[in-house]
Structures are given as structure tokens and as C-alpha cells.
Amino acid sequence: MGRRTMIWGGAAATAVAGLALSGRRRPVPLPPLASTPPVPDRDAVWNWIERLNAFGPRLTASPAHTRSVDWIAEELEALGLEAHRTTHRIRRWTPGRTQLALADGTSIPVAAPYPYSGRTGPEGVSGELVWFDKAPKDFSPARGRIAVVPVGRLDLTTVTTLMLFERKSRLPDAGADLANGEIVPVLGPLTNIFLSRAQEAGVRGVVCVFEGLSEELAQDQVLPFTTPYADLPALWVSAGQGERLRAAARSGASARLVLEAEMEDADTDTLHAVLPGRDPGQTIIVNTHTDGPNACEENGPAGLLALAKAHAARPDRQRSIVFVFATGHFQIPQMVEGHEQATSAWLKAHPEFWDGRPGHARAVAGLTLEHLGCLEWKDSGEPSRPAPTGRLEREIVYTTNAFMERVYRAATAGRSKLRSLTVAPRLSSVFLGEGSTLFQCGIPSISLVPGPDYLCQILPDGGIDRLDPDFAHQQVESFSRMISYIDRASVAEIGAVAPTWDGRLSAIAKRLSAPFR
């Protein structure tokens, strides 16, 4: 994900044009598969998820993350596959003690440190509080002071949803669709990025306020995870504490902000393993990431292990299947540039598996698995707090051309646990999750990326109680069928990535300008 401006980067005129382009015919169903290898049973998949969760929060290059990657490598080796490592060196930021207190001694509870924001000594930094109603372009009024900035939610209105993606299929019914005004907590912090402006203005510290979230939901969110080190200490507080800070700022009060953290060099590995096919010149890439704060973010490696075991037993593989376990999703700026994701670093390091140049294999398709088995929890009640709704968390699923849409629908047919909204990106730079890497490289793909409210939250016991083992197993079974469908299809049947709004406009502009060159 990029910034809020990126989401609106298509211009109003393209929105009008895109409405006419958004209608699609119902996809022609694929014939049933004659056979597909069985995946490991529910208990085996669940055991892998529990094992990953047992390492605790696995933030990029942390000791727990390193141990979990080593364990994944051991599991691949146990399946008879060679676990290849691509090592990256990063500056790891590990938060310690946090504190926020008014000059009169009143303590303000801290919800979370702002990742890679900066650090203080034990004494912290002090200054007068300056309240901003929203993040300003100019932070100079808070020079030498502590800025307090509410971070608004990015609710999914009709217009924001229109710009994010094209909605295709609702499976099994309309209950899988997005409701107007639906809250997605991660989008606000991911699209309100302003610490660099505050640092340039000479602000001593920043307090960010989670707007529209309960005290409990705001606690220990690891957001945003898309920003580089800012060398400016920043903390998160809940909306209720924000009101106290607004009143303190209006009275001219000062505060002391403490954020102790360690900075050190650390290595972190991306793993990949290959199941050879009859045609070494063609591959299917199956990817996920390995870092995250809880049981769902990221448990995708359990799905990849299950798929590797299933398809290792299939003797008729036409194409090689490359499984990629990427590191760096929670410290993207140290891995790649621009709007890329962590898997992009692996693709750049290993073009021989996908770019189709002389001597290299061509990736004809890709699959991305993230956040398996999630149940829906939403703020509710009075006072508001997160609680289960009794529903499955919606599966946001990118299908990047008509064939991939057909494959997804066929592979999920008959499931007892299904709540999928299939989508396509409107703009080439707006694509949630690690599947965006495949899309940006022109690889047709299917990408599962649910976004529960607790996705980036450190939770007691990892929030393992918010996952459904049967749901996770059925998702893995579906992806196993997708591999079989894709492996049996010709390159012509699979096709190319469908163009986005900006891609269409660029193509039109090139055609119009051609006579004048």
C-alpha cells in the first residue's frame, strides 16, 4: 500500500470512464478436474499454523522471526525439498519502554510505539503539546514541541472502494460484499504518512491518535509497517486519550514522551524451494511472506508447506512450482523501492525463475496465500470492544484476468466455508498484499489477502482463537485445485494480466501520439 494520494491517483475523469469498463460477463465455468492431489489433513495444516504462532510475534529479522524461518526450512527439507536462502541485511529497530505523561504528572496510556519512528533516551523528550486537527503540510507551529495528530480512518465509501479495486464476484452470495462505510483499521495509518514532514520542521516528538477504534483494538497495533526509519520518536494513543491530549494542548500544557528502542544490523532470509516439472522453461510461483505480529499475519507458510507436500506427490507436473517464503513485509522500505512488496526483492535476485529471457524460465502464473482461516471480529457494544460477529472474515481475492477468475470460482465450488469477494486492481500501483509483486511483473495470478481488523495487532496467544482450522484447510484445498487447473492449461488459455485504468489510458495515449512521433 502507498499513501492516500496514491489511492486517488487515477483522477476524476478516469473514474467516470472506469464505470463503463467495470461490468463483466459472468465467467464461463471450467470443467471439473479429473483429479488433484489431496492436501495434508486439517490437523496437519493446523499444526503448522500453531507451530508458527508458537514463535510469538515474528517482526522482520527479530529472533523469533529468524527461528520461524529456520523451522520452515527444516520442514521443507523434511518434505524432500532443498530450502534455498536469499539473505538481506537490514537495520532492525526493536522498541522497548514507552511512556507519555503531562507536565503535572498525569500519565497518558500508550497504545503502541510507531514502528521505526525514532527513539529517545530514558529521560525522553519534553515540550509543549500542539494539537493539529489532521496531519498538516506544514508542521512548523510545532517546532521544538510535541505534535498531536489524529489519524483518520479510511472508511470504504463508494468512491474509495471504486478507486481501490473493481469488485467482480461475491461468493457464495451478497454477504461477501463490502458494506458502504465499512471500517478497515489498517488503511488509515497506511495512507496517512507524515513523520518526515514533522522531522523536517524540527518537531521533538509526535503523538498519533487512532480515530474511530476502541481502546482495545488500538492496543499494540504494528502500524504503519511501510515507512523507513524517521529518527523522530512517535507513539500511538487511542481516540479517548486523544481527547485528553486535545484539552491539554488547548490549555498550553507540556508533556514528556519516552520511546526507548534498539537499532542494530541483522540478517533476514527469504526461502524458496522448487518442485521440478516436465517443462523446466515454465513455472508457477506460489508465494507468501513470513513476518508478522500474530497467528494470522503471517500463517501463509503453513499453506505453502501443505501445497508443497501435496504436489510433490503428483508425478504429472507439467511446470515447475516455485514456493517463495519472503521476508521483509514488515520493513518493506529496506527491501525494495516505491510501491513494491517484499517478494519483489526475491524476483530481482532470481530472474531465472520467471522473466522468460534467454536461458530463464517464464512464470506463466502465480498464487499468493496470506492470512488463512480468519474469523471476523468487529468493535461492538458499549463501551465498544472487539468481539466475534459469528461470520468468516471476508476473503479479498485478486484475480487478475478472466481465466484466473474462472479458476478461482471452479476451485472453490462446493466449499462449506466460503466468503469471497473477488476483485481486480483499478490502478497499477494500488494492490494489497504480496500478490502485487506478481501483478507488477505481468504474471497472471490469484491472490488471497483478507484484512481483519486485528491483522497487524500483537494479541495474547497470537489471537489463535480468531482462526478457524476448517476454514484454513478449505482455503488450502482450493489453492491446491488452482495449481492443478493452471498446470493443465496452455499459456494461451491462461492469458495475460488484464489492464488497469491507468494502463488503458497509457495505451490510448501512446496510440494517439504515434502519428506525431
XYZ file of C-alpha atoms in Angstrom:
517
model
C 0.000 0.000 0.000
C 1.078 3.541 -0.634
C -0.185 6.885 0.543
C -3.665 8.362 0.493
C -2.709 10.396 -2.572
C -1.838 7.188 -4.381
C -5.367 5.885 -3.886
C -6.733 8.956 -5.611
C -4.049 8.857 -8.291
C -6.421 7.966 -11.140
C -8.065 11.415 -11.467
C -11.806 12.030 -11.548
C -12.101 11.620 -15.303
C -10.833 8.055 -15.186
C -13.423 7.205 -12.542
C -16.193 8.110 -14.968
C -14.567 6.153 -17.765
C -13.932 3.201 -15.477
C -17.583 2.817 -14.577
C -18.273 1.860 -18.156
C -15.402 -0.618 -18.084
C -16.299 -2.284 -14.796
C -19.097 -4.511 -15.995
C -18.029 -8.065 -16.789
C -19.938 -11.046 -18.073
C -20.368 -13.969 -15.744
C -17.319 -16.185 -16.358
C -17.822 -19.429 -18.233
C -17.201 -22.243 -15.725
C -14.245 -24.568 -16.139
C -14.832 -28.303 -16.438
C -14.353 -30.307 -13.215
C -10.864 -31.563 -12.507
C -10.377 -35.233 -13.220
C -8.096 -35.427 -10.176
C -5.984 -33.311 -7.875
C -3.636 -34.488 -5.139
C -5.071 -34.438 -1.615
C -3.523 -31.878 0.704
C -2.481 -32.871 4.221
C -5.493 -33.184 6.507
C -6.952 -30.412 8.624
C -4.992 -31.356 11.745
C -1.683 -31.320 9.862
C -2.303 -27.851 8.411
C -3.482 -26.573 11.793
C -0.385 -27.976 13.469
C 1.804 -25.964 11.080
C -0.200 -22.805 11.907
C 0.125 -23.460 15.641
C 3.856 -24.085 15.297
C 4.344 -20.755 13.522
C 2.269 -18.938 16.129
C 4.256 -20.529 18.962
C 7.315 -18.490 17.958
C 5.429 -15.362 19.060
C 5.383 -12.045 17.154
C 7.658 -12.518 14.146
C 8.588 -8.984 13.144
C 11.208 -8.695 10.435
C 14.653 -10.017 11.426
C 13.661 -10.437 15.078
C 14.999 -13.540 16.859
C 11.509 -15.092 16.778
C 11.220 -14.424 13.051
C 14.660 -15.893 12.397
C 13.768 -19.047 14.339
C 10.500 -19.413 12.430
C 12.274 -19.129 9.069
C 14.790 -21.766 10.154
C 11.878 -24.015 11.136
C 10.204 -23.529 7.733
C 13.487 -24.518 6.077
C 13.606 -27.673 8.215
C 10.020 -28.544 7.219
C 10.866 -28.108 3.534
C 13.882 -30.364 3.930
C 11.674 -32.947 5.674
C 9.465 -32.915 2.559
C 12.500 -33.741 0.441
C 12.910 -30.203 -0.942
C 16.015 -28.045 -0.833
C 15.444 -24.777 1.019
C 17.441 -22.065 -0.760
C 18.163 -18.844 1.131
C 18.463 -15.271 -0.125
C 19.898 -13.181 2.711
C 19.189 -9.488 3.289
C 20.920 -7.154 5.735
C 18.703 -4.578 7.457
C 18.831 -2.161 10.379
C 16.450 -3.735 12.891
C 14.506 -1.401 15.193
C 13.264 -3.021 18.400
C 11.072 -0.896 20.707
C 11.435 -1.010 24.474
C 9.940 1.183 27.185
C 7.317 3.745 26.179
C 5.747 6.465 28.297
C 3.677 9.594 27.840
C 2.980 11.942 30.734
C 1.739 15.506 31.125
C 3.905 18.014 32.979
C 1.617 17.757 36.028
C 2.424 14.036 36.290
C -0.771 12.751 34.656
C 0.027 9.545 32.778
C -1.465 9.026 29.311
C -1.728 5.324 28.376
C 0.260 4.459 25.248
C -1.434 2.156 22.746
C 1.703 1.302 20.764
C 5.015 2.681 19.518
C 5.054 3.951 15.941
C 7.295 1.414 14.113
C 10.729 2.684 13.061
C 9.764 6.203 14.136
C 12.787 7.047 16.253
C 13.972 6.687 19.812
C 14.765 8.620 22.966
C 16.957 8.079 25.994
C 15.407 7.018 29.310
C 14.632 10.665 30.081
C 12.600 11.084 26.875
C 11.852 14.391 25.156
C 9.690 17.187 26.559
C 7.788 20.047 25.016
C 4.547 21.923 24.800
C 1.736 19.975 23.150
C 0.488 21.321 19.814
C -2.796 19.894 18.533
C -3.488 19.503 14.802
C -6.954 18.558 13.597
C -5.256 16.493 10.900
C -1.741 15.995 9.585
C -0.690 19.378 8.142
C 1.587 20.053 5.226
C 3.495 22.453 7.471
C 4.458 21.302 10.979
C 6.433 24.466 11.776
C 3.933 25.594 14.500
C 5.173 22.573 16.495
C 8.902 23.259 16.039
C 10.668 22.357 19.295
C 7.390 20.965 20.652
C 5.362 17.759 20.632
C 2.772 17.451 17.876
C -0.501 15.592 18.458
C -2.088 14.347 15.233
C -5.357 12.412 14.812
C -5.059 9.747 12.117
C -8.442 9.379 10.471
C -9.927 6.121 9.336
C -10.191 5.439 5.635
C -13.714 4.047 5.577
C -14.751 2.203 2.446
C -17.198 4.606 0.884
C -18.471 4.006 -2.631
C -15.788 6.263 -4.099
C -12.818 4.895 -2.129
C -13.840 1.323 -2.942
C -14.199 2.272 -6.604
C -10.634 3.572 -6.629
C -9.195 0.620 -4.702
C -10.442 -2.150 -6.955
C -13.118 -3.473 -9.263
C -15.483 -5.842 -7.476
C -16.191 -8.973 -9.529
C -17.795 -11.956 -7.775
C -19.452 -12.357 -4.373
C -19.182 -15.967 -3.247
C -21.338 -17.670 -2.186
C -23.708 -14.666 -2.022
C -24.036 -10.908 -1.468
C -22.932 -11.336 2.152
C -19.364 -11.394 0.882
C -19.570 -7.842 -0.469
C -18.225 -4.706 1.183
C -20.701 -2.506 3.015
C -20.665 1.226 2.355
C -18.743 2.905 5.167
C -17.081 -0.305 6.338
C -14.051 0.275 8.552
C -10.635 -1.190 7.708
C -8.309 -0.069 10.543
C -5.040 -0.688 8.674
C -5.845 1.699 5.822
C -5.835 4.916 7.869
C -2.259 4.575 9.190
C -1.033 3.189 5.874
C -2.333 6.181 3.935
C -1.517 8.966 6.452
C 2.275 9.188 6.349
C 3.704 12.432 7.741
C 6.626 11.838 10.117
C 9.196 13.036 7.591
C 7.435 16.419 7.355
C 7.349 16.718 11.135
C 11.035 15.835 11.387
C 11.999 18.416 8.757
C 10.057 21.054 10.708
C 12.071 20.385 13.881
C 9.290 18.719 15.891
C 10.651 16.972 19.011
C 8.109 14.138 19.117
C 4.729 13.101 17.721
C 1.679 11.547 19.330
C -0.635 9.865 16.798
C -4.268 9.289 17.702
C -6.163 6.245 16.395
C -9.516 7.676 15.362
C -12.626 5.503 15.379
C -11.114 2.454 17.118
C -11.897 1.154 20.582
C -9.217 1.300 23.262
C -8.702 -2.466 22.973
C -8.496 -2.528 19.171
C -5.957 0.327 19.162
C -3.693 -1.529 21.601
C -0.436 -2.936 20.188
C -1.175 -2.308 16.518
C 2.040 -2.512 14.459
C 1.177 0.304 12.071
C 2.293 1.512 9.664
C 4.781 -1.126 8.512
C 5.617 0.628 5.243
C 7.800 3.508 6.409
C 11.604 3.822 6.788
C 13.345 4.913 9.965
C 12.343 8.511 10.680
C 14.623 9.486 13.616
C 11.644 11.164 15.286
C 10.063 9.413 18.296
C 6.336 8.809 17.869
C 3.672 6.984 19.861
C 0.084 5.883 19.264
C -2.772 6.550 21.683
C -6.444 5.633 21.466
C -9.174 8.089 20.497
C -10.225 8.553 24.132
C -6.724 9.564 25.159
C -6.634 11.875 22.154
C -9.472 13.892 23.656
C -7.467 14.326 26.856
C -4.465 15.498 24.847
C -6.563 17.946 22.839
C -7.774 19.557 26.072
C -4.214 19.630 27.465
C -2.865 21.241 24.282
C -5.543 23.932 24.367
C -4.550 24.792 27.932
C -0.885 25.161 26.930
C 0.263 22.026 28.779
C 3.578 20.304 28.157
C 4.330 16.579 28.107
C 7.213 14.136 28.219
C 7.445 11.374 25.598
C 9.649 8.297 26.072
C 10.372 5.740 23.360
C 13.422 3.634 24.077
C 14.478 1.381 21.205
C 17.491 -0.525 19.923
C 18.950 -0.213 16.424
C 21.249 -2.959 15.189
C 22.261 -4.709 11.979
C 20.544 -8.043 11.386
C 20.298 -10.640 8.639
C 16.959 -11.981 7.426
C 16.325 -14.703 4.854
C 13.831 -15.320 2.080
C 13.420 -19.023 1.338
C 12.482 -20.695 -1.911
C 12.054 -24.319 -2.947
C 11.355 -25.848 -6.340
C 9.226 -28.812 -7.403
C 10.561 -29.606 -10.906
C 8.110 -30.100 -13.760
C 8.419 -31.746 -17.157
C 8.947 -28.353 -18.811
C 11.724 -26.526 -16.931
C 11.106 -23.468 -19.092
C 7.756 -22.695 -17.436
C 6.987 -22.066 -13.758
C 4.115 -21.374 -11.396
C 5.158 -19.145 -8.491
C 3.405 -19.653 -5.143
C 4.344 -17.016 -2.584
C 3.671 -15.591 0.857
C 5.666 -13.703 3.479
C 6.991 -14.971 6.803
C 6.961 -11.932 9.102
C 4.026 -10.653 11.152
C 2.803 -9.952 14.688
C 0.215 -12.671 15.298
C -1.343 -16.010 14.341
C -2.918 -14.844 11.093
C -0.195 -12.397 9.975
C 1.591 -14.411 8.718
C 0.457 -18.040 8.566
C 0.732 -18.360 4.789
C 3.835 -20.577 5.134
C 1.612 -23.326 6.565
C -0.412 -23.230 3.364
C 2.696 -23.370 1.172
C 4.079 -26.332 3.110
C 0.797 -28.186 2.622
C 0.756 -27.397 -1.108
C 4.375 -28.480 -1.491
C 3.665 -31.799 0.183
C 0.554 -32.395 -1.927
C 2.089 -31.571 -5.290
C 5.378 -33.317 -4.575
C 3.277 -36.495 -4.736
C 1.859 -35.610 -8.167
C 4.013 -37.256 -10.858
C 2.425 -35.426 -13.812
C 3.619 -31.878 -13.045
C 3.880 -30.103 -16.386
C 5.529 -26.987 -14.969
C 7.941 -26.380 -12.124
C 6.313 -24.969 -8.992
C 8.433 -22.417 -7.128
C 7.467 -21.769 -3.493
C 8.664 -18.403 -2.158
C 8.634 -17.526 1.559
C 9.551 -13.826 1.511
C 10.985 -11.826 4.365
C 10.638 -8.066 4.788
C 6.885 -7.448 4.521
C 7.043 -5.567 7.825
C 10.060 -3.491 6.786
C 9.400 -3.004 3.083
C 11.470 0.224 2.690
C 14.689 -1.650 3.496
C 13.874 -4.360 0.941
C 12.567 -2.563 -2.138
C 11.662 0.840 -3.541
C 8.423 2.547 -4.492
C 5.169 0.589 -4.395
C 6.798 -2.845 -4.466
C 6.353 -5.587 -1.873
C 8.859 -7.876 -0.157
C 8.634 -10.613 -2.806
C 9.958 -8.076 -5.334
C 13.399 -8.379 -3.757
C 13.386 -12.114 -4.409
C 12.197 -11.672 -8.003
C 15.028 -9.224 -8.657
C 17.536 -11.648 -7.175
C 16.192 -14.657 -9.115
C 15.040 -13.629 -12.609
C 15.917 -17.139 -13.810
C 12.630 -18.415 -12.359
C 10.226 -16.012 -14.031
C 11.308 -13.368 -16.571
C 11.494 -15.620 -19.662
C 14.705 -14.138 -21.001
C 17.182 -16.397 -22.814
C 18.158 -19.228 -20.505
C 15.498 -18.265 -17.949
C 12.160 -19.879 -17.174
C 8.929 -17.973 -17.740
C 6.374 -17.720 -14.936
C 3.038 -18.376 -16.618
C 1.010 -17.831 -13.434
C 1.244 -17.181 -9.710
C -0.675 -17.741 -6.489
C -0.405 -15.807 -3.228
C -1.674 -17.052 0.154
C -1.917 -14.748 3.164
C -3.901 -14.699 6.432
C -5.509 -18.155 6.386
C -8.580 -19.098 8.422
C -9.534 -15.660 9.765
C -12.802 -15.092 11.607
C -14.451 -11.671 11.646
C -14.136 -9.583 14.806
C -15.526 -6.047 14.974
C -15.800 -3.304 17.570
C -19.249 -3.522 19.139
C -21.164 -2.940 22.378
C -20.960 -0.138 24.909
C -18.238 0.504 25.790
C -17.009 -0.599 22.402
C -14.585 -3.516 22.221
C -13.685 -6.186 19.633
C -15.994 -9.195 19.573
C -16.668 -12.058 17.139
C -19.513 -11.456 14.690
C -20.075 -15.158 14.038
C -19.013 -14.772 10.409
C -15.948 -15.736 8.449
C -13.641 -12.847 7.660
C -14.160 -11.763 4.077
C -11.598 -13.212 1.668
C -10.384 -10.399 -0.565
C -9.147 -12.283 -3.635
C -7.433 -10.628 -6.596
C -7.989 -12.455 -9.883
C -6.005 -10.550 -12.475
C -7.648 -11.807 -15.653
C -10.760 -13.661 -16.785
C -9.098 -17.083 -16.750
C -7.914 -16.653 -13.152
C -11.430 -15.610 -12.152
C -12.788 -18.795 -13.693
C -10.139 -20.874 -11.938
C -10.952 -19.362 -8.547
C -14.684 -19.938 -8.934
C -14.135 -23.531 -10.041
C -11.627 -24.274 -7.266
C -13.945 -23.007 -4.512
C -17.128 -24.704 -5.767
C -18.778 -26.857 -3.108
C -16.910 -25.411 -0.136
C -18.886 -25.314 3.114
C -16.893 -22.311 4.384
C -16.613 -19.544 1.844
C -16.951 -15.753 1.958
C -15.032 -14.408 -1.015
C -15.073 -11.104 -2.819
C -13.023 -11.366 -5.990
C -11.548 -8.110 -7.239
C -9.169 -6.621 -9.800
C -6.916 -3.582 -9.322
C -8.140 -0.259 -10.761
C -4.708 1.361 -10.705
C -1.413 -0.386 -11.306
C 0.105 0.940 -8.058
C -2.839 0.036 -5.781
C -2.822 -3.672 -4.984
C -2.985 -5.034 -1.438
C -0.549 -7.691 -0.290
C 2.350 -9.694 -1.669
C 0.401 -10.634 -4.793
C 1.051 -7.144 -6.112
C 4.617 -8.239 -6.906
C 3.390 -10.843 -9.392
C 0.905 -8.404 -10.900
C 3.530 -5.696 -11.409
C 5.724 -8.230 -13.225
C 2.876 -9.128 -15.584
C 2.313 -12.592 -14.112
C -1.397 -13.602 -14.126
C -2.310 -14.538 -10.587
C -4.796 -15.249 -7.831
C -4.007 -13.562 -4.518
C -5.756 -14.191 -1.205
C -5.390 -11.227 1.179
C -8.125 -10.950 3.853
C -7.905 -7.841 6.030
C -9.328 -8.487 9.515
C -9.334 -5.588 11.971
C -6.728 -7.406 14.085
C -4.403 -8.122 11.149
C -1.475 -6.029 12.441
C -2.145 -6.321 16.174
C 0.016 -8.102 18.740
C -2.500 -10.250 20.619
C -2.461 -12.555 23.651
C -1.513 -16.043 22.453
C -1.244 -14.558 18.970
C -5.031 -14.397 18.625
C -5.072 -18.065 17.628
C -8.698 -18.252 18.840
C -9.646 -15.920 15.971
C -8.780 -18.546 13.368
C -10.952 -21.419 12.130
C -8.980 -24.621 11.331
C -11.615 -25.934 8.912
C -11.764 -22.625 7.044
C -7.969 -22.536 6.708
C -7.894 -26.120 5.456
C -10.572 -25.471 2.841
C -8.661 -22.433 1.599
C -5.532 -24.567 1.140
C -7.555 -27.255 -0.633
C -8.879 -24.615 -3.033
C -5.373 -23.404 -3.838
C -4.256 -26.957 -4.483
C -7.027 -27.283 -7.065
C -5.956 -23.942 -8.571
C -2.437 -25.285 -9.095
C -3.849 -28.339 -10.858
C -6.123 -26.241 -13.090
C -3.317 -23.871 -14.042
C -0.792 -26.639 -14.639
C -3.149 -28.318 -17.134
C -3.928 -25.090 -19.029
C -1.991 -23.812 -22.012
C -0.197 -20.475 -21.977
C -2.801 -19.167 -24.424
C -5.640 -20.222 -22.111
C -4.015 -18.592 -19.090
C -3.555 -15.336 -20.996
C -2.050 -12.067 -19.791
C -2.739 -9.687 -16.907
C -5.793 -7.536 -17.631
C -5.007 -3.806 -17.999
C -5.827 -1.282 -15.276
C -7.382 2.156 -15.749
C -4.025 3.887 -15.917
C -2.696 1.106 -18.145
C -5.563 1.595 -20.592
C -5.083 5.355 -20.602
C -1.341 4.957 -21.184
C -2.001 2.629 -24.124
C -4.546 5.058 -25.586
C -2.106 7.962 -25.168
C 0.617 6.024 -26.971
C -1.705 5.209 -29.873
C -2.873 8.824 -30.155
C 0.668 10.173 -30.071
C 2.076 7.648 -32.546
C 1.352 9.726 -35.713
C 3.238 12.686 -34.228
C 6.454 10.858 -33.403
